[in-house]
Amino acid sequence: MLSDSDAISLEQAKLEGLRRGSRVIDADDLAVGLEDVWIRYKPMVDANRTIKGSVLGLWNRKRRDAKKKTRVIEAVRGVTMDIGGGTVMGIVGANGAGKSTLMRAMAGILAPSQGRIVVNGRVSTLLALGIGFNGNLSGRANVVLGGLAAGLTREEVENKFEEIAAFADLPEGFIEMPMRTYSSGMYGRLGFAVAVHMDPDILLIDEALSTGDAAFKEKSMDKMRELVSQARTIVIVSHAMGTIVELCNDAAWMHRGELIQRGDPEEVTESYLRFLKVGESAVVREDL
């Protein structure tokens, strides 16, 4: 257990020269490049939160709209980071750090508000439960769509289908059923199976290694070890520090949209855990 003397603040982390995200990688070896990336949201906020105000607002649209205002959420703030080919990068940080938002930007789902993102290679993503799946379509149809979206031909997807279905190991008949009938575990199993069998140059995984029961988790970890041995470029967001240390050869720590530290996974996770001991607050926010 960490003692109070082991705690570290954000200021200490930066002063110790641990913020190394701007390392430069030769262009021929670059898999993912982030240059001063900012991602901002402008959600509408209703300033009138009382029940009385809400009722009155139903009768007066103009009055209700006048009460609304916008605020800017900076989910990612000036992140610069180069990820070389063959790197297995782990990203850690508390909820609300901007990790998932950054992954969506790398995947091309979100465009940066400012800055530039360069991705060299075919990307396969597993970002959240059910993202990219159509619940009204069967598991088989979603496998095909997922493969086509990853850049494979229909023939290539069909050749991989049996392997994907066997890896997912869904209950009999479910692969032909609409995915809206799936449990969350079944969703996750098929999603993981699709993502890791697309022969990606770059694999992006956001908190998906804990999917399924103990047997499937072990099978998933074995598959990840296989991909790591093939020198794939992999970016993993996870709260499981042991997984980051075991699988990754590089790591980054984000906090409130900023890149705080970049370096050896053991050093980064240790600094992050020391910071958690400081306990900026007990407030837990959802990822932005």
Coordinates of C-alpha atoms in Angstrom, one line a residue:
M1 CA 0.0 0.0 0.0
L2 CA 1.2 3.5 -0.8
S3 CA 2.1 5.8 2.1
D4 CA 1.3 9.5 2.2
S5 CA 4.9 10.2 1.5
D6 CA 4.6 8.3 -1.8
A7 CA 1.9 10.6 -3.1
I8 CA 2.6 12.8 -6.1
S9 CA 0.8 15.8 -7.4
L10 CA 0.2 16.9 -11.0
E11 CA 2.7 19.7 -10.5
Q12 CA 5.4 17.3 -9.3
A13 CA 4.8 14.9 -12.2
K14 CA 5.4 17.8 -14.7
L15 CA 8.3 19.2 -12.7
E16 CA 10.1 15.8 -12.7
G17 CA 10.1 16.0 -16.5
L18 CA 7.7 13.1 -16.9
R19 CA 5.6 14.8 -19.6
R20 CA 7.2 13.3 -22.6
G21 CA 4.3 13.0 -25.0
S22 CA 5.9 15.2 -27.7
R23 CA 8.6 12.6 -28.6
V24 CA 9.2 12.6 -32.3
I25 CA 9.1 9.4 -34.4
D26 CA 10.4 9.1 -37.9
A27 CA 7.7 9.6 -40.5
D28 CA 8.2 6.1 -42.0
D29 CA 7.6 4.5 -38.6
L30 CA 4.7 6.7 -37.5
A31 CA 1.4 4.8 -36.9
V32 CA -0.6 7.6 -35.1
G33 CA 0.4 11.2 -34.8
L34 CA -1.4 13.8 -32.6
E35 CA -0.4 17.4 -32.9
D36 CA -1.8 19.9 -30.5
V37 CA -5.2 18.2 -30.5
W38 CA -8.1 19.9 -28.8
I39 CA -11.7 18.5 -28.7
R40 CA -14.4 20.7 -27.4
Y41 CA -18.1 20.2 -26.8
K42 CA -20.9 22.8 -26.5
P43 CA -23.8 21.1 -24.8
M44 CA -27.0 23.1 -24.2
V45 CA -27.6 23.7 -20.6
D46 CA -31.0 24.7 -19.2
A47 CA -30.4 27.3 -16.6
N48 CA -33.9 26.9 -15.2
R49 CA -33.7 23.6 -13.4
T50 CA -36.7 23.9 -11.0
I51 CA -39.9 21.9 -11.5
K52 CA -41.9 25.1 -11.5
G53 CA -39.7 26.6 -14.1
S54 CA -39.9 23.5 -16.3
V55 CA -43.7 23.6 -16.2
L56 CA -43.8 27.3 -17.0
G57 CA -41.4 26.6 -19.8
L58 CA -43.8 24.3 -21.5
W59 CA -46.2 27.2 -21.9
N60 CA -43.7 29.6 -23.1
R61 CA -41.1 28.3 -25.6
K62 CA -39.5 31.6 -26.1
R63 CA -39.0 32.0 -22.3
R64 CA -37.6 28.5 -22.1
D65 CA -35.2 29.0 -25.0
A66 CA -34.0 32.3 -23.5
K67 CA -33.1 30.4 -20.3
K68 CA -30.8 28.1 -22.2
K69 CA -27.1 28.8 -22.5
T70 CA -24.1 27.0 -23.8
R71 CA -20.9 26.1 -22.1
V72 CA -17.7 24.7 -23.5
I73 CA -16.3 21.4 -22.3
E74 CA -12.7 20.9 -23.3
A75 CA -12.5 17.1 -23.2
V76 CA -9.0 17.0 -24.8
R77 CA -6.6 19.8 -24.3
G78 CA -3.6 20.3 -26.5
V79 CA -2.4 16.7 -26.7
T80 CA 0.7 16.1 -28.8
M81 CA 1.9 12.5 -29.1
D82 CA 3.5 10.2 -31.7
I83 CA 2.9 6.5 -31.6
G84 CA 5.3 4.4 -33.6
G85 CA 4.5 1.3 -35.6
G86 CA 4.5 -1.8 -33.4
T87 CA 4.0 0.2 -30.2
V88 CA 1.5 -1.2 -27.6
M89 CA 0.3 2.0 -25.9
G90 CA -1.7 2.0 -22.7
I91 CA -3.6 5.1 -21.7
V92 CA -4.6 5.5 -18.0
G93 CA -6.5 8.2 -16.1
A94 CA -9.6 8.8 -14.0
N95 CA -13.1 9.0 -15.4
G96 CA -13.4 12.3 -17.2
A97 CA -9.7 12.4 -18.3
G98 CA -10.7 12.4 -22.0
K99 CA -9.3 9.0 -22.8
S100 CA -12.3 7.7 -24.6
T101 CA -12.8 10.9 -26.5
L102 CA -9.2 10.8 -27.7
M103 CA -9.7 7.2 -28.8
R104 CA -12.8 8.1 -30.8
A105 CA -10.8 10.9 -32.5
M106 CA -8.0 8.4 -33.4
A107 CA -10.7 6.1 -34.8
G108 CA -12.0 9.0 -37.0
I109 CA -15.4 9.0 -35.2
L110 CA -14.8 12.5 -33.8
A111 CA -13.0 15.3 -35.6
P112 CA -10.6 17.5 -33.5
S113 CA -11.8 21.0 -32.8
Q114 CA -8.2 22.1 -33.2
G115 CA -5.0 20.4 -34.2
R116 CA -4.2 17.4 -36.4
I117 CA -4.4 13.6 -36.3
V118 CA -2.5 11.4 -38.7
V119 CA -3.3 7.7 -38.9
N120 CA -1.2 5.4 -41.1
G121 CA -2.8 2.0 -41.6
R122 CA -6.0 0.1 -41.4
V123 CA -7.8 0.6 -38.1
S124 CA -10.0 -1.8 -36.1
T125 CA -11.8 -0.5 -33.1
L126 CA -13.5 -1.8 -30.0
L127 CA -14.5 1.4 -28.2
A128 CA -17.6 0.7 -26.3
L129 CA -20.3 -1.9 -26.0
G130 CA -22.4 -2.1 -29.2
I131 CA -20.7 0.8 -31.0
G132 CA -20.8 0.1 -34.7
F133 CA -23.5 -2.7 -34.3
N134 CA -27.0 -2.5 -35.5
G135 CA -29.3 -4.1 -33.0
N136 CA -32.0 -4.9 -35.6
L137 CA -29.5 -7.0 -37.6
S138 CA -28.3 -10.5 -36.9
G139 CA -24.9 -11.2 -35.5
R140 CA -23.8 -12.6 -38.8
A141 CA -24.9 -9.4 -40.7
N142 CA -23.0 -7.2 -38.1
V143 CA -19.9 -9.3 -38.6
V144 CA -20.1 -8.6 -42.3
L145 CA -20.7 -4.9 -41.8
G146 CA -17.9 -4.6 -39.3
G147 CA -15.5 -6.3 -41.7
L148 CA -16.5 -4.0 -44.6
A149 CA -16.1 -1.0 -42.3
A150 CA -12.6 -2.2 -41.4
G151 CA -11.6 -2.2 -45.1
L152 CA -11.9 -5.9 -45.8
T153 CA -13.6 -7.2 -48.9
R154 CA -16.8 -9.2 -48.6
E155 CA -14.9 -12.4 -49.6
E156 CA -12.3 -11.7 -46.9
V157 CA -15.0 -11.3 -44.3
E158 CA -16.8 -14.5 -45.4
N159 CA -13.5 -16.4 -45.1
K160 CA -13.0 -15.1 -41.6
F161 CA -16.6 -15.6 -40.4
E162 CA -16.3 -19.1 -39.0
E163 CA -13.2 -18.2 -37.1
I164 CA -14.9 -15.1 -35.6
A165 CA -18.0 -17.0 -34.7
A166 CA -16.0 -19.7 -33.1
F167 CA -14.0 -17.2 -31.0
A168 CA -17.1 -15.4 -29.8
D169 CA -18.7 -18.8 -28.9
L170 CA -22.2 -17.5 -28.6
P171 CA -25.0 -19.8 -27.5
E172 CA -26.4 -21.9 -30.3
G173 CA -28.4 -20.1 -32.9
F174 CA -27.7 -16.6 -31.6
I175 CA -25.4 -15.6 -34.4
E176 CA -28.4 -15.6 -36.7
M177 CA -30.6 -13.6 -34.3
P178 CA -31.0 -9.8 -34.0
M179 CA -28.4 -8.4 -31.7
R180 CA -31.0 -6.6 -29.7
T181 CA -31.7 -10.0 -28.2
Y182 CA -28.1 -10.3 -27.0
S183 CA -27.0 -9.9 -23.4
S184 CA -24.3 -7.3 -22.7
G185 CA -21.8 -10.2 -22.4
M186 CA -22.7 -11.6 -25.8
Y187 CA -22.5 -8.1 -27.3
G188 CA -19.0 -7.7 -25.9
R189 CA -17.8 -11.2 -27.0
L190 CA -18.9 -10.7 -30.6
G191 CA -17.5 -7.1 -30.7
F192 CA -14.1 -8.3 -29.4
A193 CA -14.0 -11.2 -31.8
V194 CA -14.7 -9.0 -34.8
A195 CA -12.2 -6.3 -33.8
V196 CA -9.2 -8.7 -33.3
H197 CA -9.8 -10.8 -36.4
M198 CA -9.8 -7.9 -38.9
D199 CA -6.0 -8.1 -39.4
P200 CA -5.7 -4.4 -38.4
D201 CA -2.5 -2.4 -38.7
I202 CA -3.8 -0.4 -35.7
L203 CA -6.1 -1.8 -33.0
L204 CA -7.9 0.6 -30.7
I205 CA -9.5 -0.9 -27.5
D206 CA -11.3 1.0 -24.9
E207 CA -12.1 -1.0 -21.7
A208 CA -13.0 -4.1 -23.6
L209 CA -10.6 -6.7 -22.1
S210 CA -12.9 -7.4 -19.2
T211 CA -15.7 -8.7 -21.4
G212 CA -17.4 -12.0 -20.7
D213 CA -16.7 -14.7 -18.1
A214 CA -13.4 -15.8 -16.7
A215 CA -12.8 -18.3 -19.6
F216 CA -13.4 -15.7 -22.3
K217 CA -11.3 -13.1 -20.5
E218 CA -8.4 -15.5 -20.5
K219 CA -9.0 -16.3 -24.2
S220 CA -9.1 -12.5 -24.9
M221 CA -5.8 -12.0 -23.1
D222 CA -4.2 -14.8 -25.1
K223 CA -5.4 -13.2 -28.3
M224 CA -4.0 -9.9 -27.2
R225 CA -0.6 -11.5 -26.4
E226 CA -0.7 -13.0 -29.9
L227 CA -1.3 -9.6 -31.5
V228 CA 1.4 -8.0 -29.4
S229 CA 3.9 -10.7 -30.6
Q230 CA 3.0 -9.8 -34.2
A231 CA 4.2 -6.3 -33.7
R232 CA 0.8 -4.7 -34.3
T233 CA 0.2 -1.1 -33.2
I234 CA -2.3 -1.3 -30.3
V235 CA -3.7 1.4 -28.1
I236 CA -5.5 0.3 -25.0
V237 CA -7.5 2.4 -22.6
S238 CA -8.0 0.6 -19.3
H239 CA -8.3 1.0 -15.5
A240 CA -6.6 -2.3 -15.1
M241 CA -3.0 -1.3 -14.3
G242 CA -1.8 -5.0 -14.4
T243 CA -3.0 -5.3 -18.0
I244 CA -1.3 -2.1 -19.0
V245 CA 2.0 -3.2 -17.5
E246 CA 1.8 -6.8 -18.9
L247 CA 0.8 -5.9 -22.5
C248 CA 2.2 -2.5 -23.2
N249 CA 5.7 -1.2 -24.0
D250 CA 4.6 2.5 -23.7
A251 CA 2.0 4.3 -21.6
A252 CA 0.4 7.7 -21.2
W253 CA -1.4 9.3 -18.3
M254 CA -4.2 11.8 -19.0
H255 CA -6.0 14.0 -16.5
R256 CA -8.8 16.4 -17.4
G257 CA -8.0 16.4 -21.0
E258 CA -4.2 16.9 -20.7
L259 CA -1.3 14.6 -21.2
I260 CA 0.5 14.4 -17.9
Q261 CA 3.1 11.7 -18.4
R262 CA 4.4 9.5 -21.1
G263 CA 6.9 6.7 -20.8
D264 CA 7.6 3.2 -19.4
P265 CA 4.3 1.6 -18.3
E266 CA 5.5 0.7 -14.9
E267 CA 6.7 4.2 -14.2
V268 CA 3.5 5.8 -15.6
T269 CA 1.1 3.5 -13.7
E270 CA 3.2 4.0 -10.5
S271 CA 3.0 7.8 -10.8
Y272 CA -0.7 7.6 -11.5
L273 CA -1.4 5.5 -8.5
R274 CA 0.7 7.8 -6.4
F275 CA -1.4 10.7 -7.6
L276 CA -4.6 8.8 -6.7
K277 CA -3.3 8.6 -3.2
V278 CA -3.2 12.4 -3.1
G279 CA -6.9 12.2 -3.9
E280 CA -7.7 15.4 -5.8
S281 CA -11.3 14.7 -4.8
A282 CA -13.6 11.8 -4.4
V283 CA -15.8 13.1 -7.2
V284 CA -16.2 10.6 -10.1
R285 CA -17.3 11.9 -13.5
E286 CA -18.3 10.1 -16.6
D287 CA -15.7 10.0 -19.4
L288 CA -16.3 12.9 -21.7

